Every structure is written in structure tokens, then in C-alpha cells.
Amino acid sequence: MAVSEWDEKVSMKVEFFATLLFISRSITSVSLSYLTSSAKISFRQLCTLAWTYLRLMHWLEYGRHGNGNKTLSSESTESKSSLLIIIYTLNPLIILPSLARSTSSVDNAVLLTAICLACEWSTSEVASPAHKETEVSSPSLTDKVDQATPPFALGALFFLALRTHLSIDALILVPPMFMLIFSSPASRLRRPGPFKYAQKYDRPYSFLRQDFVEISLFHITMDGTCCVSFYFRASVIPLMRLSRYLFDFLIQKTNSLTLPSLTPNPGVWWYFFTEMFDHFRPFFLMVFSLHLLLYVAPICIKFQHDPLYSIFILIGILATLKPYPTLSDHGLFVGMWVVMSEVHPYLRHPLPTLLTLLHSSLLQPLFAHLWLTHGTGNANFYYASTLVGACAGGLGIVDSIWAGLRIAVEKGRVETKPWRKRRLSRNNNLEMCM
Amino acid sequence: MDGQSGFRDPSTIHFQQDFIRRYIIGSYWLIIVLALPLWWQTTSIERLPLPTSEVYLQATKKFQLPLELCADSAFSGHVPAMQDLIRQSASYLDAKIILGRDCSMYQFSGYAVLPGTQLAIQDKTLYCSPDLPVDNFTSVLLSLVAPPMDRRAAQYAPRYRLSFTLLNEDASAGQVIISWDIQKAIIQHISPITSALGTLHNFTIESQVQFHAPLAFEPQPLSDGTYGLTPEDLTVFINSAEWTLSSSSSNDPVLHFVLFVPSTKRRPLVILNSDGSSSNSSAFLIPQWGGVVILNLPPPPPTMQFLEASELRSSFSTFSRQLLTLLGYPRLHPSISSLRKTALTPWQIDSLLRQRMHENIVRSHDTLRSTVTLVSQIEGMPVDDKVHSQVQGSLKALHELFDFARTHLTLEEMLTLSARALTLSSKAFFHPGMLALLYFPAEHKYAVYTPLFATAMIPMLAAALRELAAWRKERKARAAAAVIPEGDKNVNEPNSSDTAVSADTDAMDAGR
């Protein structure tokens, strides 16, 4: 699906349409919230929507260039950004959590801010559109970039720490985020190679030592400020009790991994744990948590040339396998999928994946209503539709991994070929293992 | 615009290299290996060691409580028989009868038998005429000192709930009792008992009125228009399915007292003896559960009525007698009269205390022994620290109790210790965690693990084995190729041209 095929006229119409749609959706959500409850919540919701929208816009314009297409034209950027706006704002998986005033939209926004700041490695590089990624370090470049940590890196880590506080499962995104900070977000899927630091860091290891200390201090300060702000009202706390509160506060963050609530949700954990013996419960909690951690190292190793892609895949894994998933996790995955447009031609089965997701999304509320409200179905109906949703997530992840690896086998540029005429060669003995 | 697309050789792509693949497989296996000790720790059964030998030793000990009785010299003939008899009937009593001329100093602290005109008891003194025959004397004293335990009495518990219920069988059929003066009745009849026995039990009293309490059976109509309850009917009188007779606010055992008002259709309701004749009493006792009094109201009945305390007097005196039986209070021998007007004498209360203490100790020993035997026999039974601490606490209470001679405990303190030992040992035995793995054979564990892990491990094992085979082949090939160039170099040296040698080695390098 090549974006630059679109006409300029079409792209302008699309942008106008998208802006109109965004405004209308805000109006509908505002009116809905007036109908249901007080108005001040709708303001927060508007802020959330605006925030996510702005984050994505910002990120798209400054982050993900270099499609394999070295030259950037302003139209392709604009039409790509309008496509992104449409897909993100029209996505029901994003609209519904926002309408439900769920905090998962805030989770998404915080995560996107973190990724955006991590991508923002140097604004001077973006100013020249025909810039190529070369190994040459010009004197002007070294003048602009200082040897100390750019502030964006610490900002990215701050927001990642905030996201981890909101839900502990985002810990699996910490290693690829570090890799993203140290390298560039530009797509290098076509030219895989070993992980290398961006050229602004002349002496990477000394930088690592200095910044690692700063980054760790930042995490600790972040936790500390959270605790202190939480308890600042009781300002007469002696120091020892404060440290104990700190420890308890941090331990409470891991509470979701002990699965305290077995309320049915679109995830795969709750059913398994309702039917299991108590004796095996801590063991299986450990297994399921470790399952999330299992995929971090392989994906980061395999996609070490493109850490943003590994973040994308890990977001997909998080959406499918976390303890308490929400609709906006899948929505974020779909949104990021649009950004990685260079892999779209290489996906093997995007339509079945989308249809499975659609199938599951339509059946889940139906079966939940049948079981919980009517009382005629039982939990197996609902869990089966949830499993279909997990299957769709798995299909999406596997397909993305396939496409990300397959793109490296191509020599030359093929992004302009229309989708219909493509024949993916299956005669090659492509051993895409793992 | 069709780009010139060709394909690279996949083996030249960076992530297809062997070491990347091996790192990835290695990272999977590393996490699995790191998780193995976590698996062991999370699935192991916590079995803290219980003090088995201590429990067996404690269970063999017999409790001996000293009892001193001061008898006047007028009763010297009866004494030796008395001592043996007491020791026979109550093994836990170490009775010593002291003959003394003047028992007055024992009047405040011990038990005394003094001569008197008639058989009477006052506080802790028994007045008895010396002319009383030996048999009567021994039976009287035995009934006071070591009375047999009433089988109808409920088991000892440190806290009891007394639940008084007024049941209208059918309020819709006519007359209904809407309320009763329960407060005054309790103060008059029940409070003396509960305050006197306050050292034994902690009583909570609750009461309720119900307006529709149907019987589960039909009482048989008799010839004279009354309705009779046979003894078999009495056993199923309490309709536990439909009557809620006690609140579920706590786990304490309950003694129920039911005042039953039959409906107008089935009035009057009488209790029949086993031979079919109507009995005089309209109340019966259900052992270890409570008592029922049937209130037949006089005709013609007004529609709604409030029962005054005066009308409740006979019912509540019945209730108080039933309460005393249920609590195991020993009855006075019929020939003894009480000099004070209170129904409860300290002598009898002390006897009850001693009896309950003995019962508690026996039950604690049994429970602890059963717990320890069960844990040692069943390998899969977990023993967590709560059970462990409860067993230890029970043993400690028993040790303190058996040490009473040194620490000079009062009777009430000893009863408290025995109650605590009993409570802790019951809690340990009935702990819900102990039953968890009773029927959990090892095959079930395999059934739990296999579906998830066998299917997940198959591709991992296949990949690992494949990599291992490839690595071994590669090593062999490398070792074989390392031998060849030395051989070839020896062949080429007679040429002794540098270019030829370098060309050959280059060719061999390319071909490898």
C-alpha cells in the first residue's frame, strides 16, 4: 500500500475529512458525556485525545523517515500523516476506550510520548529533507551535538518510568527503548547489521557509563518523587517510615502480576486462573509473567538494526499476553502498524488477521452480554471469542516479524509496486527461523 | 516504475548468521533454566516440623487435681470408703478427706462436711446428720464432688450464644403473638445463671420473633380434639430447613430456646408419652442443641397479643432448667435442700469447672495426637506456620496447666488454660489448608504440566538439537579443513614461488 500513489488533491481532501471527523468525534463524545455525567470529565477526555493525536503527529513527522526511499517529499509526508490521522482516530479500538473514559488512553499517550522523545535524537538532521544517513561526521554536526546526554533521552526515560508505574508490564519495553535512544529511529529494516550507536556519540562507552548513572538516578528520583508527592500531605513522617512507605509503594506496583482480580477481560489469563488448583497458582503466575519476559531478548537481538520495530512487535506481544489487557493496547498496535508502512507490501496475510480481529471484536461484546447479563451462555463462549482475539494478535505479530525479516531479502526499491501485482516469491528456500 | 527487485542471498543477511540464531535460542533456554529453581520453590509443599514426640509424651500424662474435703469427726466411719469411691469414679480427682474436729477455717476456702439436723447445702458446706446410713452419705457426697457427666450436655466452648425464639406457627390463620417481654424475662430467669457461670463461658444472648414457622409434619389428631406429638415427631420437630433460628454473625456455638405457639387450627398441641398418653409437660429438650416449650394459649384468642413477663414465667423457668442441663450443671441430689435461695451453689459450680477442665484436657490430647498422626501418615499434607504455631500454643497451655502446683493457679485460671489448649488444637486440626492436597496423586501433577509445557518445549528442543548437530558438523568440517592446507603447502613448496602459494591459499580460502 504505497502512500505516494495518492493524488495531492486526494490527500488534501483526506486531511480535511480527517480534521472534520476528529472535530465531529470530539463533539459527539462531548455530547455523550453531557448526557451521561458531568462535563469536566469530557474536558479530560478531549485533552487525552488531543494529546495522543499530537504525540503521533509529532512522532511521525520527526521520527520515522527513511522508508528505503531516501528522498522525502512534503506531499508524501502530509498524505502519510493524514492516513495516520484517519486510521488512528477512526479506529474503534481507540475510540471506545476514550468514550469509556478509561485510563488506558492515558497509558497509550504516555507510552507514545516516551517513544517520540526517544526518537527525537537530533532536530538538526530533520531540517534538511535530502539528508542521508552516512558515516561521515561533518564538523557542523559535532558542533551542534554535545557530548552529554541529550535532554530528550532523559525525558523519554521519564515517561517510560511513568508508564511502568501505570502498569508494571511495560517493563519489557525498557531494553528496546534504551537501544532506541542510543541509535536512530530511522528504518534500517532493509539493511540489517549489528547494533550500532548513532554517530553523534563518538565514544560510546564513556557516554554509556556517564549516562547510565544519570538514567538510574532519574528512575530513582522518579519513584521517589511519586512517593513523596503521594504522601506529602502527611508531612510529619519520620524518615524510616518514609522508606518503608517507599518500599511498600514500589511493591504494590507489582500487584497486577499476582492477578488479584479475576474479572473477565479480553485477555487470556483470567479463565486459566479460575480453573486452576490453588497449589499451582504461584507457579503459573510465575510462568505467565516469565512468558512476557521471554520474548524481549530474542526480538531485540533479531531486530537490533531497528529498535523501533522491536518496540512495535513488543507492543503487540504486550497487547496479547499481558494480565489485564484493554482495547487500546490492540489499538496502539494497529496504529503503530500504520507507521511502519514499508513492511506493508511484505505481509503475508494482513486481511485474515484483520478479519479475525474483527470477528473477535464483534463476538466479544455479544457473548459477554449473553453470559453476564442474560445468563444464558457461559464463560466458555466469551473465552472462546477472547481466544480468537488472541489468535488475531498472534497472527499480527507473526506476520509483522515475517515482513520485517522478509524486507531485508529484497534488493533495490519495491515500495512503488502496487499490491495487486505483487507476487511474493515462495520458491526461495527462505529459512526465517524464530 | 517497477523497481529492479532482486533477491539477496539469505545467508548473507546479518540476522541470518549462525551466532545470532544461537544467541536467540540460548536466550530462550537461559530464561527456562533460570526459571527452574523458581518452579521448585513455588510448587513445593510447606511442611513445617511438628513436635511429634512432645505431643505423644503429653498425651500419656494424666491430670490429677487435688481436692481437699474437711469432714467432722462425727463422720469418721465413712471416710476410707469415701476416698476410694471418689478416686474410682473420677480419676482426675486426687481427693483427700481430712478429719478434723474444727472445720470452720475451711469454710471460706475449701469444702466442709459438718453435722446438722437435715441434709442441706450452703455455699461450700454440707450439713448432714451423722445418723445417715453410709450408702446415702456416699451417694450424696459423690453427687456433689464427682457427679457423672450428663450426656445431654453440650460440649465445652469458651463462648456460647443463647438464642431465644418466639415462633408463631401460622400467623395468618388467626391469633398471632407479635411480641414478648423478653428483656424482663431474661433478667429474671436467665441472667442469674449466666452471671453465676460467667467464669465458665462468655454468653451472648439474642432473641427474635417469627410469624410463620410451619411444621414439616402433621401432628396426629387425638380423640378429644387435641393434637399429639409422638416421641418420633419430637425428633423431627425442628424444621431446620425453613426456620432460621440463629444469626450467622459469628462462629460461636449456639444453644437454642424455642417458644412455639401452634396455629389456631392445631390447638392445643400436647406431647405424648411413648405409651400414647398425654404427658403433663409441654416442653422437651433436644440434647446438645437446645430446648422447646409449646405454648398453648387459652381460647377464645384475641387477634394480636403481647406476652407479658408474668405470662412468660413458666416458660422461662423451663428454659432456665433446660439451660442448666445443656451446660452440664450437676443436679443436686433430691434429698438435699439448698439453704440459700439461689439455684446455683459454688460447690456445684466448682465441680462443673473441674469436670469441664478434665474434659478439655482429654479432648486436647486426642486432637493433638490425631493431628500429629495424620501429618506423619499423609505425605502430601502441608503444614504452614499457623498450624505450627497453634500446635505449639496448645502444647504450651497444657504444660502450664500441668504445672499448676508450682504456680498456684486458681481453678478459673486453670479452666482458661484448658479452654485455650482445646481451642488451639481444634483450630490446628480443622485448618482448611491441611485438606488441600489430600487427594492429589502425582499423576495429576503431570496432567497439569503436560498440555502447556510439552507443546511449548517441542520446537525449542528441536531447534536446540538442530543447532547442536550443525555446530558439531561445523567443528568437524573445520578440523578436517585445518589438516588439508598443511598437506597442500608441503606439495607447493618445491614450486617456491610466492605468488603461486598465495594464489593457492586464496583459492582455498574462497572455497571453504
Coordinates of C-alpha atoms in Angstrom, one line a residue, chain B residues 11-483:
Chain B
S11 CA 22.7 -16.4 4.1
T12 CA 24.4 -13.0 3.7
I13 CA 21.9 -11.1 5.7
H14 CA 23.2 -10.1 9.1
F15 CA 20.4 -11.6 11.2
Q16 CA 20.7 -15.0 9.4
Q17 CA 24.1 -15.6 10.8
D18 CA 24.7 -18.5 13.0
F19 CA 25.7 -16.7 16.1
I20 CA 22.6 -14.6 16.1
R21 CA 20.5 -17.7 15.8
R22 CA 22.4 -19.3 18.6
Y23 CA 22.1 -16.3 20.8
I24 CA 18.4 -16.3 20.4
I25 CA 18.0 -20.0 21.2
G26 CA 20.4 -19.5 24.0
S27 CA 18.4 -16.6 25.5
Y28 CA 15.2 -18.7 25.5
W29 CA 17.0 -21.6 27.2
L30 CA 18.6 -19.3 29.6
I31 CA 15.3 -18.0 30.9
I32 CA 14.0 -21.5 31.1
V33 CA 17.0 -22.6 33.1
L34 CA 16.7 -19.6 35.4
A35 CA 13.1 -20.4 36.0
L36 CA 13.7 -24.0 37.2
P37 CA 14.6 -23.0 40.8
L38 CA 11.5 -20.8 40.8
W39 CA 9.4 -23.7 39.7
W40 CA 10.8 -25.8 42.5
Q41 CA 10.2 -23.1 45.1
T42 CA 6.6 -22.3 44.0
T43 CA 5.4 -25.9 43.8
S44 CA 7.0 -27.3 47.0
I45 CA 4.7 -28.1 49.8
E46 CA 5.4 -26.2 53.0
R47 CA 5.7 -28.7 55.8
L48 CA 7.0 -27.3 59.0
P49 CA 8.0 -29.9 61.5
L50 CA 5.6 -30.6 64.3
P51 CA 6.7 -31.6 67.8
T52 CA 5.5 -35.1 67.4
S53 CA 7.3 -36.7 70.3
E54 CA 6.3 -34.0 72.7
V55 CA 2.7 -34.4 71.7
Y56 CA 2.8 -38.2 72.3
L57 CA 4.5 -37.7 75.6
Q58 CA 1.9 -35.1 76.7
A59 CA -0.9 -37.4 75.6
T60 CA 0.2 -40.0 78.1
K61 CA 0.1 -37.7 81.0
K62 CA -2.8 -37.9 83.4
F63 CA -4.2 -34.9 85.0
Q64 CA -4.6 -35.0 88.8
L65 CA -6.4 -32.3 90.6
P66 CA -6.1 -32.2 94.3
L67 CA -9.4 -31.9 96.3
E68 CA -9.5 -31.3 100.0
L69 CA -12.5 -32.1 102.0
C70 CA -12.8 -31.4 105.6
A71 CA -15.1 -33.7 107.4
D72 CA -16.2 -33.5 111.0
S73 CA -15.0 -36.3 113.3
A74 CA -18.6 -37.5 113.6
F75 CA -18.2 -38.9 110.1
S76 CA -15.0 -40.8 110.7
G77 CA -16.5 -44.1 109.9
H78 CA -17.4 -43.1 106.4
V79 CA -14.1 -41.7 105.3
P80 CA -12.0 -44.5 103.9
A81 CA -14.8 -45.8 101.7
M82 CA -15.4 -42.3 100.6
Q83 CA -11.9 -41.7 99.4
D84 CA -11.7 -44.9 97.4
L85 CA -15.1 -44.3 95.8
I86 CA -14.2 -40.8 94.7
R87 CA -10.9 -42.0 93.2
Q88 CA -12.8 -44.7 91.4
S89 CA -15.5 -42.6 89.8
A90 CA -13.4 -39.5 88.9
S91 CA -9.8 -40.4 88.1
Y92 CA -8.8 -36.8 87.7
L93 CA -9.5 -36.0 91.3
D94 CA -6.9 -36.6 93.9
A95 CA -9.3 -36.5 96.9
K96 CA -8.1 -36.1 100.4
I97 CA -10.6 -36.1 103.2
I98 CA -9.3 -34.6 106.4
L99 CA -10.9 -35.5 109.6
G100 CA -10.8 -32.6 112.0
R101 CA -12.7 -31.5 114.9
D102 CA -13.0 -28.0 113.8
C103 CA -13.6 -27.4 110.1
S104 CA -14.6 -23.8 110.5
M105 CA -11.4 -22.5 109.0
Y106 CA -12.1 -24.4 105.8
Q107 CA -15.4 -22.7 105.4
F108 CA -14.0 -19.9 103.3
S109 CA -11.5 -21.7 101.1
G110 CA -12.4 -25.4 100.9
Y111 CA -15.3 -27.9 101.3
A112 CA -16.6 -29.0 104.6
V113 CA -19.0 -31.6 105.8
L114 CA -20.5 -30.6 109.1
P115 CA -23.1 -32.2 111.3
G116 CA -26.5 -30.7 111.1
T117 CA -30.1 -31.6 111.6
Q118 CA -31.1 -32.1 108.0
L119 CA -29.4 -32.6 104.7
A120 CA -28.7 -29.2 103.4
I121 CA -26.1 -27.4 101.5
Q122 CA -24.9 -23.8 101.9
D123 CA -22.1 -22.4 99.8
K124 CA -19.3 -24.8 100.2
T125 CA -20.6 -26.6 103.3
L126 CA -22.7 -29.6 103.5
Y127 CA -24.8 -30.2 106.6
C128 CA -25.5 -33.8 107.2
S129 CA -26.9 -35.7 110.2
P130 CA -24.5 -38.3 111.5
D131 CA -27.2 -41.0 111.6
L132 CA -27.4 -41.1 107.9
P133 CA -26.7 -44.5 106.5
V134 CA -23.3 -44.9 104.7
D135 CA -24.8 -45.6 101.3
N136 CA -26.9 -42.4 101.4
F137 CA -24.0 -40.5 102.7
T138 CA -21.6 -41.7 100.0
S139 CA -24.1 -41.2 97.2
V140 CA -24.8 -37.7 98.3
L141 CA -21.2 -36.7 98.6
L142 CA -20.3 -38.4 95.3
S143 CA -23.1 -36.5 93.6
L144 CA -21.6 -33.3 94.9
V145 CA -17.9 -33.9 94.4
A146 CA -17.7 -36.0 91.3
P147 CA -21.1 -36.0 89.6
P148 CA -21.4 -38.1 86.4
M149 CA -21.3 -36.1 83.2
D150 CA -24.7 -35.6 81.7
R151 CA -24.8 -37.0 78.2
R152 CA -27.3 -34.3 77.1
A153 CA -24.9 -31.5 77.9
A154 CA -23.3 -29.7 75.0
Q155 CA -19.6 -29.8 74.5
Y156 CA -17.5 -27.2 76.2
A157 CA -16.8 -24.0 74.3
P158 CA -15.5 -20.8 75.9
R159 CA -18.2 -18.7 74.1
Y160 CA -21.8 -19.5 73.8
R161 CA -24.7 -17.9 72.2
L162 CA -28.2 -18.3 73.7
S163 CA -30.8 -17.7 71.1
F164 CA -34.4 -17.2 72.2
T165 CA -37.1 -17.5 69.5
L166 CA -40.8 -17.0 69.6
L167 CA -42.3 -19.0 66.8
N168 CA -45.8 -18.5 65.6
E169 CA -46.6 -21.5 63.5
D170 CA -49.0 -19.7 61.3
A171 CA -49.8 -16.0 61.9
S172 CA -52.2 -15.8 59.0
A173 CA -54.6 -18.4 60.5
G174 CA -55.8 -16.2 63.3
Q175 CA -54.2 -15.4 66.6
V176 CA -50.7 -14.0 66.4
I177 CA -48.2 -13.2 69.2
I178 CA -46.4 -10.1 67.9
S179 CA -44.0 -9.6 70.7
W180 CA -42.9 -10.7 74.1
D181 CA -41.3 -9.0 77.1
I182 CA -38.1 -10.9 76.6
Q183 CA -35.8 -8.4 78.4
K184 CA -37.5 -8.7 81.7
A185 CA -37.9 -12.5 81.4
I186 CA -34.2 -12.8 80.7
I187 CA -33.3 -10.6 83.6
Q188 CA -35.5 -12.6 85.9
H189 CA -34.7 -16.1 84.8
I190 CA -31.6 -16.3 82.7
S191 CA -29.3 -13.7 84.0
P192 CA -28.7 -15.3 87.4
I193 CA -27.4 -18.4 85.6
T194 CA -25.3 -16.6 83.1
S195 CA -23.7 -14.4 85.8
A196 CA -23.0 -17.4 88.0
L197 CA -21.5 -19.4 85.2
G198 CA -19.7 -16.4 83.8
T199 CA -16.3 -17.8 84.7
L200 CA -17.0 -20.8 82.5
H201 CA -18.5 -19.3 79.4
N202 CA -18.9 -16.0 77.8
F203 CA -22.6 -15.7 76.9
T204 CA -24.2 -13.7 74.1
I205 CA -27.9 -13.6 74.1
E206 CA -30.0 -12.9 71.0
S207 CA -33.8 -13.1 70.5
Q208 CA -36.2 -13.0 67.7
V209 CA -39.9 -13.3 66.8
Q210 CA -41.1 -15.2 63.7
F211 CA -44.6 -15.2 62.4
H212 CA -44.6 -18.2 60.1
A213 CA -42.8 -21.3 61.1
P214 CA -44.6 -24.3 59.5
L215 CA -44.0 -27.8 60.9
A216 CA -42.6 -30.3 58.5
F217 CA -45.1 -33.0 59.5
E218 CA -48.7 -33.3 60.6
P219 CA -49.3 -33.9 64.3
Q220 CA -51.9 -36.6 64.8
P221 CA -55.3 -35.5 66.0
L222 CA -56.4 -37.2 69.1
S223 CA -59.9 -38.2 70.1
D224 CA -60.5 -35.3 72.5
G225 CA -59.8 -32.6 69.9
T226 CA -56.2 -32.1 70.8
Y227 CA -53.2 -32.8 68.7
G228 CA -50.4 -35.0 69.8
L229 CA -46.7 -35.2 69.2
T230 CA -45.3 -38.7 69.4
P231 CA -41.7 -39.2 70.5
E232 CA -40.7 -39.7 66.9
D233 CA -42.3 -36.5 65.9
L234 CA -40.2 -34.8 68.6
T235 CA -37.0 -35.8 66.9
V236 CA -38.1 -34.1 63.7
F237 CA -39.9 -31.2 65.3
I238 CA -37.2 -28.6 64.5
N239 CA -37.6 -27.8 60.9
S240 CA -34.1 -26.6 60.3
A241 CA -34.6 -26.2 56.6
E242 CA -37.2 -23.5 56.9
W243 CA -36.6 -22.0 60.3
T244 CA -33.6 -19.7 60.8
L245 CA -33.1 -20.0 64.5
S246 CA -29.7 -18.3 65.0
S247 CA -27.9 -15.5 63.3
S248 CA -24.7 -16.3 61.4
S249 CA -22.8 -13.3 62.7
S250 CA -20.2 -15.4 64.5
N251 CA -18.9 -18.9 64.7
D252 CA -19.7 -19.5 68.3
P253 CA -21.8 -22.5 69.2
V254 CA -25.5 -21.8 69.9
L255 CA -28.0 -23.1 72.4
H256 CA -31.5 -22.5 71.0
F257 CA -34.6 -22.0 73.1
V258 CA -37.8 -22.0 71.1
L259 CA -41.2 -20.9 72.4
F260 CA -43.6 -22.5 69.9
V261 CA -47.1 -21.1 69.5
P262 CA -49.2 -23.6 67.5
S263 CA -51.6 -22.3 64.9
T264 CA -55.3 -21.9 65.7
K265 CA -56.1 -25.0 63.6
R266 CA -53.9 -27.2 65.7
R267 CA -54.5 -26.1 69.2
P268 CA -53.9 -27.4 71.8
L269 CA -50.8 -29.3 71.0
V270 CA -49.7 -31.9 73.6
I271 CA -46.7 -34.2 73.9
L272 CA -47.4 -37.9 74.1
N273 CA -45.6 -40.4 76.1
S274 CA -44.3 -43.5 74.5
D275 CA -47.4 -45.4 75.5
G276 CA -49.7 -42.9 73.9
S277 CA -51.0 -41.0 76.8
S278 CA -50.6 -37.3 77.0
S279 CA -47.8 -36.1 79.2
N280 CA -48.0 -33.3 81.7
S281 CA -45.2 -31.2 80.4
S282 CA -45.4 -29.2 77.3
A283 CA -41.6 -28.8 76.9
F284 CA -38.8 -31.1 75.7
L285 CA -35.1 -30.9 75.5
I286 CA -33.0 -31.7 72.4
P287 CA -29.6 -32.9 73.6
Q288 CA -26.7 -30.6 72.8
W289 CA -28.9 -28.4 70.8
G290 CA -31.5 -26.6 72.9
G291 CA -35.0 -26.8 74.3
V292 CA -38.6 -26.3 73.0
V293 CA -41.6 -25.1 75.0
I294 CA -45.0 -25.3 73.5
L295 CA -47.3 -22.5 74.5
N296 CA -51.0 -23.4 74.2
L297 CA -52.9 -20.2 74.5
P298 CA -56.3 -20.2 76.2
P299 CA -59.4 -19.8 74.0
P300 CA -61.1 -17.6 72.7
P301 CA -58.0 -15.9 71.4
P302 CA -57.7 -12.2 70.8
T303 CA -56.1 -11.4 67.4
M304 CA -52.9 -9.8 68.4
Q305 CA -51.2 -10.3 71.7
F306 CA -48.2 -9.2 73.6
L307 CA -46.9 -11.7 76.1
E308 CA -46.2 -10.1 79.5
A309 CA -43.4 -11.2 81.7
S310 CA -45.9 -12.8 84.0
E311 CA -47.2 -15.0 81.3
L312 CA -43.7 -16.0 80.3
R313 CA -42.8 -17.1 83.8
S314 CA -43.5 -20.8 83.5
S315 CA -41.9 -21.0 80.0
F316 CA -38.8 -19.2 81.1
S317 CA -38.4 -21.3 84.3
T318 CA -38.5 -24.3 82.0
F319 CA -35.9 -22.6 79.8
S320 CA -33.6 -22.0 82.7
R321 CA -33.8 -25.6 83.8
Q322 CA -33.1 -26.7 80.2
L323 CA -30.2 -24.2 80.1
L324 CA -28.6 -25.7 83.2
T325 CA -28.9 -29.2 81.8
L326 CA -27.4 -28.2 78.5
L327 CA -24.5 -26.5 80.2
G328 CA -23.8 -29.7 82.2
Y329 CA -24.6 -28.3 85.6
P330 CA -24.8 -31.2 88.0
R331 CA -28.1 -31.6 89.7
L332 CA -28.5 -31.6 93.4
H333 CA -29.3 -34.9 94.9
P334 CA -33.1 -34.8 95.5
S335 CA -32.7 -35.3 99.3
I336 CA -30.5 -32.2 99.6
S337 CA -32.2 -28.9 100.1
S338 CA -30.5 -25.6 99.5
L339 CA -30.3 -23.2 102.3
R340 CA -29.9 -20.2 100.1
K341 CA -32.5 -19.2 97.6
T342 CA -30.2 -19.2 94.6
A343 CA -30.3 -22.2 92.5
L344 CA -26.6 -22.4 91.9
T345 CA -24.2 -23.3 94.7
P346 CA -20.5 -22.6 94.5
W347 CA -19.7 -26.2 95.3
Q348 CA -21.6 -27.4 92.2
I349 CA -20.1 -24.7 90.1
D350 CA -16.6 -25.8 91.2
S351 CA -17.5 -29.4 90.4
L352 CA -18.6 -28.3 86.9
L353 CA -15.4 -26.4 86.5
R354 CA -13.3 -29.4 87.3
Q355 CA -15.4 -31.7 85.1
R356 CA -15.1 -29.3 82.1
M357 CA -11.4 -28.9 82.7
H358 CA -10.9 -32.7 82.6
E359 CA -13.0 -33.0 79.5
N360 CA -11.0 -30.2 77.8
I361 CA -7.7 -31.8 78.6
V362 CA -8.8 -35.2 77.3
R363 CA -10.1 -33.6 74.1
S364 CA -7.0 -31.5 73.6
H365 CA -4.8 -34.6 74.0
D366 CA -6.9 -36.5 71.5
T367 CA -6.9 -33.7 68.9
L368 CA -3.2 -33.1 69.1
R369 CA -2.4 -36.7 68.8
S370 CA -4.7 -37.1 65.8
T371 CA -3.2 -34.1 64.1
V372 CA 0.3 -35.3 64.5
T373 CA -0.5 -38.8 63.4
L374 CA -2.3 -37.5 60.3
V375 CA 0.5 -35.3 59.3
S376 CA 3.1 -38.0 59.7
Q377 CA 1.0 -40.5 57.7
I378 CA -0.1 -38.4 54.8
E379 CA 2.9 -37.1 52.9
G380 CA 1.0 -34.5 50.8
M381 CA -0.4 -32.6 53.7
P382 CA 1.0 -29.1 54.1
V383 CA 1.8 -27.7 57.5
D384 CA 2.0 -23.9 57.4
D385 CA 3.3 -21.7 60.2
K386 CA -0.2 -21.0 61.5
V387 CA -0.9 -24.7 62.2
H388 CA 2.6 -25.0 63.6
S389 CA 2.1 -22.0 66.0
Q390 CA -1.3 -23.3 67.0
V391 CA 0.1 -26.7 68.0
Q392 CA 2.9 -25.1 69.9
G393 CA 0.5 -22.8 71.7
S394 CA -1.7 -25.7 72.7
L395 CA 1.2 -27.6 74.0
K396 CA 2.4 -24.6 75.9
A397 CA -1.0 -24.1 77.5
L398 CA -1.1 -27.8 78.5
H399 CA 2.4 -27.6 80.0
E400 CA 1.4 -24.6 82.1
L401 CA -1.8 -26.3 83.2
F402 CA 0.0 -29.4 84.3
D403 CA 2.4 -27.2 86.2
F404 CA -0.4 -25.7 88.4
A405 CA 1.1 -27.0 91.7
R406 CA 4.2 -24.9 91.3
T407 CA 2.5 -21.7 90.0
H408 CA -0.6 -21.9 92.3
L409 CA -3.2 -21.3 89.7
T410 CA -6.8 -20.8 90.7
L411 CA -9.5 -23.0 89.3
E412 CA -10.7 -20.3 86.9
E413 CA -7.2 -19.8 85.5
M414 CA -6.8 -23.5 85.0
L415 CA -10.0 -23.7 83.2
T416 CA -9.0 -20.8 80.9
L417 CA -5.7 -22.5 80.1
S418 CA -7.5 -25.8 79.3
A419 CA -10.0 -23.9 77.1
R420 CA -7.2 -22.2 75.2
A421 CA -5.4 -25.6 74.7
L422 CA -8.6 -27.0 73.3
T423 CA -9.4 -24.1 71.0
L424 CA -5.9 -24.0 69.6
S425 CA -5.7 -27.8 69.0
S426 CA -9.2 -27.7 67.2
K427 CA -8.1 -24.8 65.1
A428 CA -4.9 -26.6 64.1
F429 CA -6.8 -29.8 63.3
F430 CA -9.5 -28.2 61.3
H431 CA -7.3 -25.7 59.4
P432 CA -8.6 -25.6 55.8
G433 CA -5.1 -25.6 54.3
M434 CA -4.5 -29.1 55.7
L435 CA -7.0 -30.7 53.5
A436 CA -5.8 -29.2 50.2
L437 CA -3.7 -31.9 48.9
L438 CA -5.3 -34.9 50.5
Y439 CA -6.4 -36.5 47.2
F440 CA -3.8 -35.2 44.8
P441 CA -1.7 -38.1 43.4
A442 CA 1.4 -37.4 41.5
E443 CA -0.2 -38.3 38.2
H444 CA -2.4 -35.2 38.4
K445 CA 0.7 -33.1 38.5
Y446 CA 1.8 -34.5 35.2
A447 CA -1.6 -33.9 33.8
V448 CA -1.4 -30.3 34.8
Y449 CA 2.1 -29.7 33.4
T450 CA 2.0 -31.6 30.1
P451 CA -0.6 -29.8 28.0
L452 CA 1.1 -26.4 28.4
F453 CA 4.8 -27.2 28.6
A454 CA 5.1 -30.3 26.4
T455 CA 3.7 -28.5 23.4
A456 CA 5.8 -25.4 24.1
M457 CA 9.0 -27.3 24.6
I458 CA 8.9 -29.3 21.4
P459 CA 10.0 -26.6 19.0
M460 CA 12.6 -25.4 21.5
L461 CA 14.1 -28.8 21.8
A462 CA 14.0 -29.4 18.1
A463 CA 15.8 -26.0 17.5
A464 CA 18.4 -26.7 20.1
L465 CA 19.1 -30.1 18.9
R466 CA 19.3 -28.9 15.3
E467 CA 21.8 -26.2 16.3
L468 CA 23.8 -28.6 18.3
A469 CA 24.1 -31.0 15.3
A470 CA 25.0 -28.2 13.0
W471 CA 27.6 -26.9 15.4
R472 CA 29.2 -30.3 15.7
K473 CA 29.2 -30.8 12.0
E474 CA 30.8 -27.4 11.6
R475 CA 33.5 -28.2 14.1
K476 CA 34.3 -31.5 12.4
A477 CA 34.5 -29.7 9.0
R478 CA 36.7 -27.1 10.4
A479 CA 39.0 -29.7 12.0
A480 CA 39.2 -31.6 8.7
A481 CA 39.9 -28.4 6.7
A482 CA 42.6 -27.4 9.1
V483 CA 44.5 -30.6 8.3

